[in-house]
XYZ file of C-alpha atoms in Angstrom:
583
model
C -103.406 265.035 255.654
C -102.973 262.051 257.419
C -106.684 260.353 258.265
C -107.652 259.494 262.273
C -108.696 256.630 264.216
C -111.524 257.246 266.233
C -110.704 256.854 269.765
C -106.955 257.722 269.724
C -106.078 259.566 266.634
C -103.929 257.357 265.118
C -103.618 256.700 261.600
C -104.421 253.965 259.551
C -104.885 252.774 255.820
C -108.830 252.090 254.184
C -109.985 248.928 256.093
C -112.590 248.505 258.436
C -112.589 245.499 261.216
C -115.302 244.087 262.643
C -114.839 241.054 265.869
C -117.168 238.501 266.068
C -118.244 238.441 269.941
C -118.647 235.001 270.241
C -115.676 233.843 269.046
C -113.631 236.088 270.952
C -115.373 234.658 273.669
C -114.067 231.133 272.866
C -110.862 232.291 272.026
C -110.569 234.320 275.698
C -111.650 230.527 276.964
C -109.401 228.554 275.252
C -106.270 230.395 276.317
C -107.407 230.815 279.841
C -107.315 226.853 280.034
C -103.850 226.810 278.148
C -101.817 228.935 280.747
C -98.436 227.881 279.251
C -99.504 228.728 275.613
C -97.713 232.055 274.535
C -99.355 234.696 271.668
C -97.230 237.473 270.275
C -99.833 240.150 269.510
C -97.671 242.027 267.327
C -97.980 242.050 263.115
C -94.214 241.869 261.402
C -92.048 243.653 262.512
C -93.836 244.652 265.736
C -93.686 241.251 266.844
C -89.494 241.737 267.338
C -90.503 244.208 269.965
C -92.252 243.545 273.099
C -92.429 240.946 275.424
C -94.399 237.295 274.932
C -97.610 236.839 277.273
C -98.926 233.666 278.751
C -102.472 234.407 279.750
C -104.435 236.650 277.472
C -107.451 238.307 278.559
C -109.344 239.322 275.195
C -111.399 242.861 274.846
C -113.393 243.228 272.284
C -114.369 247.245 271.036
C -116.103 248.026 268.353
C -113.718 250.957 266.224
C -114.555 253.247 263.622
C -111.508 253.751 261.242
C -111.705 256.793 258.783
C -110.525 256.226 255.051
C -106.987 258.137 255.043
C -105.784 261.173 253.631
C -102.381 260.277 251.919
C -99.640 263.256 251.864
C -97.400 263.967 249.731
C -93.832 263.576 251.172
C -90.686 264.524 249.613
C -87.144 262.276 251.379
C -83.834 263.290 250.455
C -81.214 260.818 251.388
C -78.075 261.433 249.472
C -75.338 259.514 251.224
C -74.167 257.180 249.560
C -73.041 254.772 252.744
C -75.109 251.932 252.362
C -75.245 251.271 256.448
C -76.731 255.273 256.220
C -79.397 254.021 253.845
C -80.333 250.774 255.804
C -81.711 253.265 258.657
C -83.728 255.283 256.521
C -85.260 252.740 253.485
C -87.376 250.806 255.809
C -88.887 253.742 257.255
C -89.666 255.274 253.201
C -91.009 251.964 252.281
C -93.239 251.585 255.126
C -94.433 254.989 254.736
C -95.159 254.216 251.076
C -96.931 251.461 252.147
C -99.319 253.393 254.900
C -99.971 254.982 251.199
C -98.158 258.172 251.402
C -97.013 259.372 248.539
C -92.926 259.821 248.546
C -90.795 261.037 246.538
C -87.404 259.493 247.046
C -84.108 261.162 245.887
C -81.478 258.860 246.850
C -78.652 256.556 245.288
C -80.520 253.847 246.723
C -83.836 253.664 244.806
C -87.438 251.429 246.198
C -89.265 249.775 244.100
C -92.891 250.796 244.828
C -95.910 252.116 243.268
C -96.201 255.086 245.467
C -92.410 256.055 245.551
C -91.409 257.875 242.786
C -87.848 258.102 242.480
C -84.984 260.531 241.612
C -82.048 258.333 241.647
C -78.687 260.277 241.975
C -76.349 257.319 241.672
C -72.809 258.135 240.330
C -72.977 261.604 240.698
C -71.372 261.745 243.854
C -67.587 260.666 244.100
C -67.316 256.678 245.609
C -64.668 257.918 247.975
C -67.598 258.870 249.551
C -68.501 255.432 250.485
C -65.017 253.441 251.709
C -62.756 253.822 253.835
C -58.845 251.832 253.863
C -58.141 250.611 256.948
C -54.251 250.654 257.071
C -54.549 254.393 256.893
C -55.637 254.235 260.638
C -52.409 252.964 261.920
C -51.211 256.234 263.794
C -54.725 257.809 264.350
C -54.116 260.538 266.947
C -55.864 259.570 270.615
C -55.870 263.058 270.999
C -59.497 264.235 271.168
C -59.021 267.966 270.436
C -56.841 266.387 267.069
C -59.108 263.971 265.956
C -62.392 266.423 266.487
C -60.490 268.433 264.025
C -59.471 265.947 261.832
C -63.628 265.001 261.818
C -64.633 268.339 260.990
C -61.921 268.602 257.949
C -63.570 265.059 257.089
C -67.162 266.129 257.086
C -66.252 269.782 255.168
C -64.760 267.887 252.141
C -66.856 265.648 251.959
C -70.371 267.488 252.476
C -68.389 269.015 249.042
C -69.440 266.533 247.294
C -72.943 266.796 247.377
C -73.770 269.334 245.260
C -72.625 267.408 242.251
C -76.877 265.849 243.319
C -77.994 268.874 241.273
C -75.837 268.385 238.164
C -79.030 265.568 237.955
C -81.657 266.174 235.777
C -84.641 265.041 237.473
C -83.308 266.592 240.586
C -83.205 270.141 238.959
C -86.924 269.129 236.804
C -88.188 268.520 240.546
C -86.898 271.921 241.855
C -88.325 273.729 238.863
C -91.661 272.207 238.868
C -95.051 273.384 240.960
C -95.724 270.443 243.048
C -96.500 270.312 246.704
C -95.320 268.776 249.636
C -96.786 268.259 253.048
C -93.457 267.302 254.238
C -89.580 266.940 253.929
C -87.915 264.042 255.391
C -83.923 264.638 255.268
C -80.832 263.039 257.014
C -78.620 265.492 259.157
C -74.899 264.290 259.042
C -72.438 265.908 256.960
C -74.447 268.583 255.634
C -77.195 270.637 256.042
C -77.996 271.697 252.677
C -80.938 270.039 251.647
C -82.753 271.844 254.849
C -83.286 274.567 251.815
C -85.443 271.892 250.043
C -88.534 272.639 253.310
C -87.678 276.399 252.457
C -87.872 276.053 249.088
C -91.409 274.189 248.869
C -92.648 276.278 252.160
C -92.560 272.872 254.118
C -92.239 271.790 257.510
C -89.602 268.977 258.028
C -88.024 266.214 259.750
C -84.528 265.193 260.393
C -83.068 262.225 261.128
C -79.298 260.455 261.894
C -78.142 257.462 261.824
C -76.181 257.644 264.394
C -76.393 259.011 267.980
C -77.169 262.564 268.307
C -74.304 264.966 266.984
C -73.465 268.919 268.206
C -75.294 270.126 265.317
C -78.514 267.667 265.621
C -78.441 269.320 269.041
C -78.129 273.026 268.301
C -80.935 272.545 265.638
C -83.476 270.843 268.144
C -82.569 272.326 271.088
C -81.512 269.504 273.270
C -79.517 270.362 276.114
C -75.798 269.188 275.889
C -75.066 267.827 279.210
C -71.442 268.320 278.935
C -70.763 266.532 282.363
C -72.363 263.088 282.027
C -72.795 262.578 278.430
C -69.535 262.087 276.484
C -69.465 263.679 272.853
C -70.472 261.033 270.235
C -67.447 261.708 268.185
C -65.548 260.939 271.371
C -63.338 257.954 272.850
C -64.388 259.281 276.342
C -65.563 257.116 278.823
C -69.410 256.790 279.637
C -68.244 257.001 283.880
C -66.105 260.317 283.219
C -63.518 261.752 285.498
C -62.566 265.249 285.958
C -60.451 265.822 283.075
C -62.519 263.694 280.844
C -65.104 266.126 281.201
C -62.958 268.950 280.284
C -62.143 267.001 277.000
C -65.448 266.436 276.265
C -66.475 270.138 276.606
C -63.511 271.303 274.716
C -63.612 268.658 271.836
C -67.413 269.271 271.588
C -67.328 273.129 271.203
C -64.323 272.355 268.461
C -67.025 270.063 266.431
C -69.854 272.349 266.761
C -68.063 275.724 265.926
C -65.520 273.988 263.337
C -68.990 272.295 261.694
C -70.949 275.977 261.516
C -67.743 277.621 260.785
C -67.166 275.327 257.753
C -69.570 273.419 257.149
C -72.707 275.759 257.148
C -71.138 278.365 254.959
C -70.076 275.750 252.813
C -74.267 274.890 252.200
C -75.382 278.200 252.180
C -73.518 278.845 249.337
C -74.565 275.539 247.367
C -78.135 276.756 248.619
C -77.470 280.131 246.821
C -76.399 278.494 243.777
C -78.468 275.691 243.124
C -81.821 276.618 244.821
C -81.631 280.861 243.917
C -81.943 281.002 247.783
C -80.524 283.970 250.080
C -80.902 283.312 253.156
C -78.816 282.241 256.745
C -79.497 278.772 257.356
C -79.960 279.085 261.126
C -83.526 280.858 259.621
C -83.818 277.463 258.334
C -82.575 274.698 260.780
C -84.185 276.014 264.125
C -87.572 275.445 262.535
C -86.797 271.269 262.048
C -90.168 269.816 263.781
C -88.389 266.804 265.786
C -85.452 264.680 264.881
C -85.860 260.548 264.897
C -82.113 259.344 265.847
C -80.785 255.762 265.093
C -80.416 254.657 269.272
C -82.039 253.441 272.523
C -81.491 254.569 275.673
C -80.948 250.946 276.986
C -77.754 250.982 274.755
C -75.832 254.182 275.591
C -76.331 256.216 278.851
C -79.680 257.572 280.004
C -80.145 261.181 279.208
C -83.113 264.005 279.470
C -84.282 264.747 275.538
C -86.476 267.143 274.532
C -89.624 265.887 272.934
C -88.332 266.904 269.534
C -86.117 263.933 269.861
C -87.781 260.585 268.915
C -85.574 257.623 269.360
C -86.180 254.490 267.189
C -82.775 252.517 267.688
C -82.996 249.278 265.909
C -85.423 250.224 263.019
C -83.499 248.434 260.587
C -84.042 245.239 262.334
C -85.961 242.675 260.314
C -87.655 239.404 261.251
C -84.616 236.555 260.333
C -84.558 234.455 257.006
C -83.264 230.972 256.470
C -79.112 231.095 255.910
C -78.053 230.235 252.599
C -78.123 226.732 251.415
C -76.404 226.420 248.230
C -74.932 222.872 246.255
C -72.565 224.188 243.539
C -72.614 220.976 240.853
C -71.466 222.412 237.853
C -73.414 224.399 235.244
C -76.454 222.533 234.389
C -78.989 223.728 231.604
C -81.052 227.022 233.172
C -78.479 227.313 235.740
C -77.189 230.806 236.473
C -73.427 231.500 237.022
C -71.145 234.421 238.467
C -71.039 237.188 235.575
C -67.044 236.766 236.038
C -67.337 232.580 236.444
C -65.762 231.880 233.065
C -62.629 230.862 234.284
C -64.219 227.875 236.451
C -67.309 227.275 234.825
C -65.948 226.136 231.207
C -68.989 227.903 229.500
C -70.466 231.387 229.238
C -72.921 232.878 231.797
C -76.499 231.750 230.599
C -79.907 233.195 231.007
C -78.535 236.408 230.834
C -82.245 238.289 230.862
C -82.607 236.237 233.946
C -79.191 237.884 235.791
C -80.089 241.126 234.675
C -83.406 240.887 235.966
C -81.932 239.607 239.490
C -78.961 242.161 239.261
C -81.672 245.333 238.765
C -83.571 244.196 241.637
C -81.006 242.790 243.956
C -82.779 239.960 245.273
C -80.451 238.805 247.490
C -82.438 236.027 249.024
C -83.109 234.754 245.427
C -81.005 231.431 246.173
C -83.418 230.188 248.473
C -86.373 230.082 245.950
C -84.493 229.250 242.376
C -84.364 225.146 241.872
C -81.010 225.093 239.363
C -78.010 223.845 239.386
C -75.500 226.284 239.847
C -76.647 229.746 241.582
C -73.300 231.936 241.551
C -74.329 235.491 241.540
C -72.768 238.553 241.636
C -75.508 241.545 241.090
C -73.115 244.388 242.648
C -72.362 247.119 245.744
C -75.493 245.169 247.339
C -75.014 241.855 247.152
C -71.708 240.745 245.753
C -70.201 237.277 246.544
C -67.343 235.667 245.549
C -67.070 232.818 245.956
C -70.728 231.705 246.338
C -72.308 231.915 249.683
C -72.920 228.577 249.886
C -73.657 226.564 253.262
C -73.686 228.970 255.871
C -76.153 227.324 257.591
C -74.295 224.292 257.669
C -71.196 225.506 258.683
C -72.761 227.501 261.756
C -74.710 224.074 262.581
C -71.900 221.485 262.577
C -69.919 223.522 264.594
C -69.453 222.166 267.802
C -67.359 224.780 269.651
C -69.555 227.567 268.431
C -68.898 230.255 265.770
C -67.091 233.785 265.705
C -68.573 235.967 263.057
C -65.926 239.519 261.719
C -67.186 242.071 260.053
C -65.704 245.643 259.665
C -68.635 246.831 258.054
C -69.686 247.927 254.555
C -67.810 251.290 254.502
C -63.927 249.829 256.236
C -63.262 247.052 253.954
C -61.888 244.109 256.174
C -59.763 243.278 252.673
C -57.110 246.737 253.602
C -55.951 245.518 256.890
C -52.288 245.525 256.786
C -50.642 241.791 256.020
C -49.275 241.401 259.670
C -52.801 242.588 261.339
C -54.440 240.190 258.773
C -52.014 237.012 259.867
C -52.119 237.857 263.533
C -56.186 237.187 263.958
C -55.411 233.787 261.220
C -52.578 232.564 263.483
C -55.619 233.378 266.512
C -58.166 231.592 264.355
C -55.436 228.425 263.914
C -55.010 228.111 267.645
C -59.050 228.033 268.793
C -61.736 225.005 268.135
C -64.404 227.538 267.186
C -65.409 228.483 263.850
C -65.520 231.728 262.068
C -67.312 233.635 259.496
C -64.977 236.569 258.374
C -66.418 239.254 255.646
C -63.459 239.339 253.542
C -63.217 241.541 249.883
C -60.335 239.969 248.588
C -58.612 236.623 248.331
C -56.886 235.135 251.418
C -54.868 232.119 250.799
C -53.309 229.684 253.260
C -56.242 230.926 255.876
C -57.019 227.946 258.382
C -59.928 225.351 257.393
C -61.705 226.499 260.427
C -62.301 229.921 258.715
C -64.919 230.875 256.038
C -64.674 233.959 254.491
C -66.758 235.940 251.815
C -67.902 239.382 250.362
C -70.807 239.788 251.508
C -73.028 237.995 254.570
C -76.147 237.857 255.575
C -74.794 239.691 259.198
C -78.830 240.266 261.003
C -79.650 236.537 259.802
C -76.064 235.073 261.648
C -75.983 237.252 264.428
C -79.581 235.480 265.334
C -77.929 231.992 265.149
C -77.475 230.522 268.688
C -74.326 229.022 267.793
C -73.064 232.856 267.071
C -70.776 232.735 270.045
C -68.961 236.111 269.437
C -69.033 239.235 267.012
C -65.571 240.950 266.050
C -66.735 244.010 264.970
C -65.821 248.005 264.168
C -68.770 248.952 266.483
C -70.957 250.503 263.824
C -73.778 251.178 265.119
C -76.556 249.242 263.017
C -74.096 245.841 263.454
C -74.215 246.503 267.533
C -77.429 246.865 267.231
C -78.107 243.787 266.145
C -76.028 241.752 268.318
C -77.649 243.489 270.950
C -80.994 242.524 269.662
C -79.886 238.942 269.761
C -77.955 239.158 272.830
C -74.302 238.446 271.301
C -71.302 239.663 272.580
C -69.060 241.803 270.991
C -65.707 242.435 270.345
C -65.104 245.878 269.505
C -61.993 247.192 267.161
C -63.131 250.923 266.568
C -61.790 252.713 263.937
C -63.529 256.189 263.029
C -66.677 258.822 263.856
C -69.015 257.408 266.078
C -67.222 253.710 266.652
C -65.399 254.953 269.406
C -68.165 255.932 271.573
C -70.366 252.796 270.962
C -67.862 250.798 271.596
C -67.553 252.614 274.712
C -71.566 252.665 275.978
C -71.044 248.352 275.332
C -68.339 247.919 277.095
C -69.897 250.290 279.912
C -72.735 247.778 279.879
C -70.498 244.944 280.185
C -71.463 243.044 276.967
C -68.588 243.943 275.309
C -65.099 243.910 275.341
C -62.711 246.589 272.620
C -59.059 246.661 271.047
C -56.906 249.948 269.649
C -56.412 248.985 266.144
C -52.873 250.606 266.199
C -52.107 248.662 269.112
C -53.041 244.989 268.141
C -51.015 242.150 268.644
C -51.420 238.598 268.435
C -51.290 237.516 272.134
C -53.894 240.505 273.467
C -56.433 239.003 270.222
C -55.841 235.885 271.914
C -56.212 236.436 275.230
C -59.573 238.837 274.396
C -60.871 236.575 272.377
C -60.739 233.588 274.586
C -61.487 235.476 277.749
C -65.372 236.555 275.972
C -65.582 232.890 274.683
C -65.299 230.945 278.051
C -66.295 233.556 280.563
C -69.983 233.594 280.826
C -70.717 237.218 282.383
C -70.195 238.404 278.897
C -73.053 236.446 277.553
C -75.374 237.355 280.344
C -75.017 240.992 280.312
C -75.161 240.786 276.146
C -78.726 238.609 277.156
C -79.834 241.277 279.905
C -78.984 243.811 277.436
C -81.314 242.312 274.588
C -83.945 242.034 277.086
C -84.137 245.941 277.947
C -82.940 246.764 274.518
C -86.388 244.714 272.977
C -89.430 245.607 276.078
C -90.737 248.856 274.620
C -94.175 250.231 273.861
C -93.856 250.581 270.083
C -91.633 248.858 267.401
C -88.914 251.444 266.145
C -90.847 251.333 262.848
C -94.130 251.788 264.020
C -92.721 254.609 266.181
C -90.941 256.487 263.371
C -94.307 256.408 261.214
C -95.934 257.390 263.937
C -94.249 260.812 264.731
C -94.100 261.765 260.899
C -98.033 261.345 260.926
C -98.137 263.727 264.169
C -95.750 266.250 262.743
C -97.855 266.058 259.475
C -101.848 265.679 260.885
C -100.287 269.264 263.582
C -99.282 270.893 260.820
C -95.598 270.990 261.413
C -96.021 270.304 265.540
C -94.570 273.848 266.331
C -95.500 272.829 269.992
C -92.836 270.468 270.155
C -90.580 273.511 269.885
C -88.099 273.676 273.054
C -87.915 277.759 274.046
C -84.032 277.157 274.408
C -84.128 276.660 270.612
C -85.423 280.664 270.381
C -82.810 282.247 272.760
């Protein structure tokens, strides 16, 4: 078990701290007589949270820390969308580094000395992971049609999971007597690996990356609030009218019945199979300790939750890197080229050990630190850029009229828009001075010289650019987040799940502005895009919103670490239990 501070319960790693008096004392002084000096008195990642102070008034207690009890914690994170995965790794590896001991099962592995982990990479189909966008064209607007169409989504492809135990070291793990305090699990498509807590007699946590679902609901017992808070698999309105509400109530009772008429016999019998488990997973589910869920209140509309629900919106959020800088000269002795650069480099790839080495561990900030030559890379799903990144930085900075960054996200690939969407936003792009940064899979020729595109971006580092004047976006939820962090506005072109209703609680907030995909035409781009460039209420609500969105108690991080320790030092918490979940 998790070990205790000493005045607040709160746990921490082996250290002890000890403050000399008298130079607190000077330091109290000195910024007393420095009123406009400012301090952030946050570590990392806390210090993106909070506000900045300009008088400090320094107390000094003396604190006795006990040595920590490390648990053992077994995650189970088998989606393979990498924007999923983005939520959730940050929290492991910060819980491996509070020296818990985790084993990870995942097709995203962490390279740590306490994780230990199961990879399950390739054994679930890729369809899992993209999405074509041209296949949207006629989406129904009809919410009873397309909560169907989710639920047929989410039963096929909560399928494919059980091809996880077709893994070796999955199956050695279920097989073998170790213990777990704990079982940390996502709850989207599936509930199947709920049977893992059952199996090793452990309490356990859920969490989503998105907002919270029907199901998340049922199994925490948060109230629904049909009325005033539209369905997150909904187009609905945050402000809804009369018949909006009766959509909402009809299209949620569709998802939640169609998911636990589907979808949970579906895992029971994987569970039955796989784990030699017989038993209803309601036994199961209702005994989840709390669920952490991927928002903020500031973002979407205010609601009562239970204290089973934990938000930590914006836990992905990291402290901002320098853009990429990169001179392409030619291939110089010890320079590295693109694996596929034989065409345009006249030579073979060298220091091959050296690529492997970077491919394995994806370092995708590995161009900032390497003095060579030539730095083409293209290491894979993670980080995979053609042509080179190169000069981001300067391209944002020499632009005069500002910058519009597009991105449809890592699972709609912006390369499968159909050829007349694609040349109505580059005939847009030809007519305005700004520049723009479009993530782009594939090769687009004839594209304006104001436009940049490439594979892959470095989205949380560009969004914090103050020459980011706009974001076109899907409205996933961790990119939203982000340009809400830095106070950007957004442009919103929604395509699937939860899109709709972010884009939605944005615009309701004024910071954003949204498109139908189906119906797009060149004059409305146009006309939206301009109208967010030059009229300023956009930027100040996107600035009030980062404000609100940032002044909290705890870091997202900090919080999330903080509640598994809880669940874990009470044994489970079973006083966080709402009575609602029992009747």
């Amino acid at each position: 078990m998790a070990a205790k501070h000493a005045l607040f319960g709160i746990t921490w790693e082996y250290f002890a701290l000890a403050i000399p008096l008298t130079a607190g004392a000077l330091f109290g002084k000195f910024l007393d007589d420095k009123e406009t000096e400012r301090m952030t008195l946050f570590r990392d990642r806390s210090a993106l949270y909070g506000g900045m102070v300009k008088k400090v008034t320094v107390i000094v207690t003396i604190t006795v820390i006990y040595p920590a009890d490390t648990a053992n914690i077994l995650a189970v994170f088998p989606h393979q969308g990498l924007s999923h995965n983005l939520v959730y790794l940050p929290y492991i590896q910060e819980l491996a580094n509070r020296e818990h001991n985790i084993t990870l099962i995942s097709n995203y592995p962490l390279e740590h000395s306490n994780i230990n982990n199961l990879s399950i990479r390739g054994s679930i189909p890729i369809s899992n992971n993209k999405e074509n966008i041209s296949r949207f064209e006629r989406s129904s607007k009809n919410e009873i049609i397309h909560s169907i169409h989710v639920i047929r989504t989410f039963n096929y492809r909560g399928k494919t999971y059980e091809a996880m135990f077709t893994v070796d070291s999955v199956m050695a793990l279920l097989n073998s007597p170790n213990k777990f305090d704990l079982l940390v699990t996502e709850h989207f498509n599936n509930e199947l690996f709920m049977g893992f807590a059952f199996k090793f007699n452990i309490p356990f946590i859920l969490l989503s990356s998105c907002n919270l679902l029907p199901w998340n609901q049922y199994a925490i017992g948060q109230p629904y609030s049909l009325a005033t808070v539209p369905s997150t698999l909904s187009s609905l309105p945050i402000k809804m009218n009369f018949y909006s509400r009766v959509m909402n109530t009809i299209s949620h009772t569709v998802q939640l019945f169609g998911f636990k008429l589907l979808c949970r016999p579906r895992d029971e019998a994987i569970i039955k199979r796989n784990l030699d488990i017989e038993v209803s997973l309601d036994q199961i589910i209702l005994n989840a300790s709390l669920i952490m869920v991927n928002t903020h209140f500031t973002m979407f509309s205010s609601k009562p939750l239970v204290p089973a629900v934990v938000e930590i919106g914006g836990i992905h959020i990291t402290p901002i890197k320098p853009l990429p800088i990169v001179s392409c000269k030619g291939v110089a002795r010890g320079g590295l080229v693109h694996r596929d650069a034989g065409k345009f480099s006249g030579g073979p790839v060298l220091n091959v050990a050296v690529v492997a080495k970077i491919k394995k561990k994806k370092l995708c900030a590995i161009i900032q630190y390497i003095d060579v030559a030539t730095i083409i890379l293209n290491p894979g799903d993670i980080f995979n850029p053609s042509p080179p990144l190169g000069d981001i930085q300067k391209f944002i900075d020499e632009a005069e009229n500002g910058v519009i960054y597009f991105c449809m996200g890592s699972l709609l690939r912006g390369e499968t828009f159909s050829a007349e969407k694609r040349q109505m936003f580059l005939n847009v792009f030809n007519k305005i001075p700004q520049r723009i940064l479009w993530k782009w899979e594939g090769e687009l020729t004839e594209k304006p010289s104001n436009v940049m595109i490439r594979k892959w971006m470095p989205q949380r580092d560009i969004l914090a650019h103050p020459n980011v004047k706009l974001f076109i976006s899907h409205g996933g939820l961790l990119g939203t987040t982000e340009a809400v962090y830095e106070g950007v506005s957004i442009l919103l072109i929604p395509i699937l799940g939860d899109q709709m209703s972010n884009a939605e609680a944005l615009i309701n907030k004024g910071a954003a502005e949204k498109m139908n995909y189906c119906d797009l035409n060149e004059d409305d781009i146009f006309i939206k895009v301009t109208s967010m460039l030059t009229n300023p209420k956009y930027k100040q609500k996107a600035e009030e919103l980062s404000e609100a969105f940032r002044d909290r108690p705890m870091a997202p991080l900090e919080t999330a670490v903080y509640w598994t320790e809880y669940v874990i030092r009470h044994k489970g918490a079973p006083h966080l239990r709402y009575a609602a979940v029992d009747v």
